[in-house]
Amino acid sequence: MRKQIAAANWKMNLTFQQGEKLLDDILDAEVKMADHQLTIFAVPYPYLLMTRSEVETDEQNYYVAAQNCYHKKSGAYTGEVSAEMLHSINIKYCVIGHSERREYFNETNATLAEKTDLCLANFITPIFCCGEPLSIREAGKQNEYVANQLKESLFHLPAEKAATLIIAYEPIWAIGTGKTATTEQAQEMHRYLRSVLAEKYGDITASEIPILYGGSVKAGNAAELFACPDVDGGLVGGASLVAGDFIAIMKALK
Ligand code: 13P
C-alpha cells in the first residue's frame, strides 16, 4: 500500500522554544501511525537536529524534513545548505520547489531538477512541490502547467528513482488563503498527475508515489480531502503550527 503522509511545513515560523513546545504537545498525544502512515515535520534548519532527536524513534514513523537545500554540491555559496550536509546529520526528507521558493527565490524547474538529483544522491527523499497560480487555473490550463513542472524537474529520473519520490500538489491560490481546493478539484488533479506519472513510468510506479495535497488543509477538512482515492495525505502550513489541529490532521490519514 502506498504511504499516507501528514507533513507539517512550519515555514519561517516559531522560535526554537515554541517549536520544542509544539512538538512536545504533538508527541504527548501519542498518535499511532499504521505501517503505511508517516508524519513528517519540515522545520527551519537550526531546528533539524532538535526535531530529529525528539521525533525519530523506531516505533512511530515520525520523521524530520528540511524545507530546502541548495542546487549545487558544495562550495562558495555563503548562507546555503547542501543536500550532503543534510545527509551528514541523517535527514531523510527535504521539501523541494515550494511555490514560495519558486516565487521569492526565483527557483526554476531546471534548478529543481538539480536539487532533486542531489537529494537522491544523498539518500534524501524529495517532497517535490508543484501547483498552479490562480491565473492559470482561471484559464483552465492547470493540468498542462503542473504536468510541465513534473516533466522538467523529474522526468530525467529512471523509474526506480521516481518510485521513491513524494509529490505535493499545492495550488498557489489555496496556500494560506483559507480557500481550499474542493475534494473534486483535488481528486481530479491528483488522478491526472498519477496518469502523467503512469504514462512516463508505468502504472505500478505511478501507483507507488504518494501525492499529497497542500493549501489550507485544516482539522475540519483533512478527512474529507484525504478520503479521495488519489490524495495520500497533506502538506500543511498554518494548521501545522497548532498542536490540536495538526493532531487532528494526523488522525485523518487513511
Ligand atoms: P497553508 O496550509 O498555510 O495554506 O500552507 C500550505 C503550504 O504551503 C504547505 O507547504
XYZ file of N, CA, C and O in Angstrom, residues 109 113 128 143-157 192 196 199-201:
92
model
N 12.247 25.220 -12.796
C 12.145 23.764 -12.958
C 13.535 23.153 -13.147
O 13.797 22.048 -12.674
N 15.367 20.367 -10.728
C 15.868 19.061 -11.190
C 17.222 18.777 -10.539
O 17.499 17.663 -10.087
N 8.479 16.802 -3.526
C 8.536 17.730 -4.654
C 7.203 18.452 -4.819
O 6.164 17.822 -5.026
N -3.729 21.702 -15.781
C -3.162 20.361 -15.995
C -1.828 20.427 -16.726
O -0.836 19.833 -16.292
N -1.808 21.162 -17.834
C -0.544 21.198 -18.583
C 0.545 21.936 -17.806
O 1.718 21.565 -17.878
N 0.148 22.948 -17.027
C 1.134 23.709 -16.245
C 1.822 22.796 -15.223
O 3.046 22.767 -15.107
N 1.022 22.046 -14.493
C 1.575 21.206 -13.430
C 2.315 20.007 -14.026
O 3.387 19.620 -13.551
N 1.775 19.448 -15.095
C 2.469 18.322 -15.747
C 3.848 18.767 -16.223
O 4.831 18.027 -16.113
N 3.922 19.998 -16.722
C 5.211 20.507 -17.187
C 6.222 20.655 -16.050
O 7.416 20.415 -16.227
N 5.732 21.046 -14.863
C 6.638 21.124 -13.706
C 7.242 19.744 -13.426
O 8.437 19.626 -13.159
N 6.415 18.720 -13.482
C 6.940 17.363 -13.249
C 7.917 16.976 -14.353
O 8.999 16.452 -14.086
N 7.517 17.230 -15.579
C 8.356 16.798 -16.705
C 9.737 17.447 -16.646
O 10.752 16.785 -16.802
N 9.761 18.762 -16.395
C 11.045 19.474 -16.474
C 11.939 19.227 -15.255
O 13.148 19.408 -15.332
N 11.349 18.834 -14.139
C 12.183 18.643 -12.934
C 12.415 17.186 -12.579
O 13.376 16.875 -11.876
N 11.543 16.295 -13.050
C 11.619 14.910 -12.558
C 11.796 13.856 -13.645
O 12.281 12.763 -13.352
N 11.404 14.161 -14.871
C 11.287 13.070 -15.833
C 12.613 12.612 -16.432
O 12.646 11.713 -17.271
N 13.709 13.217 -15.973
C 15.015 12.664 -16.358
C 15.373 11.465 -15.463
O 16.331 10.753 -15.735
N 14.578 11.250 -14.400
C 14.909 10.178 -13.450
C 14.487 8.821 -14.007
O 13.431 8.712 -14.632
N -5.060 13.079 -12.301
C -4.373 13.483 -13.536
C -2.849 13.328 -13.386
O -2.174 12.772 -14.258
N -0.166 11.118 -15.508
C 1.050 11.634 -16.157
C 2.255 10.781 -15.732
O 3.105 10.410 -16.550
N 2.011 7.389 -17.469
C 2.401 7.440 -18.879
C 3.916 7.367 -19.030
O 4.446 6.728 -19.925
N 4.616 8.036 -18.106
C 6.078 8.054 -18.185
C 6.702 6.783 -17.590
O 7.650 6.227 -18.130
N 6.164 6.363 -16.452
C 6.869 5.322 -15.679
C 6.104 4.010 -15.554
O 6.613 3.065 -14.968
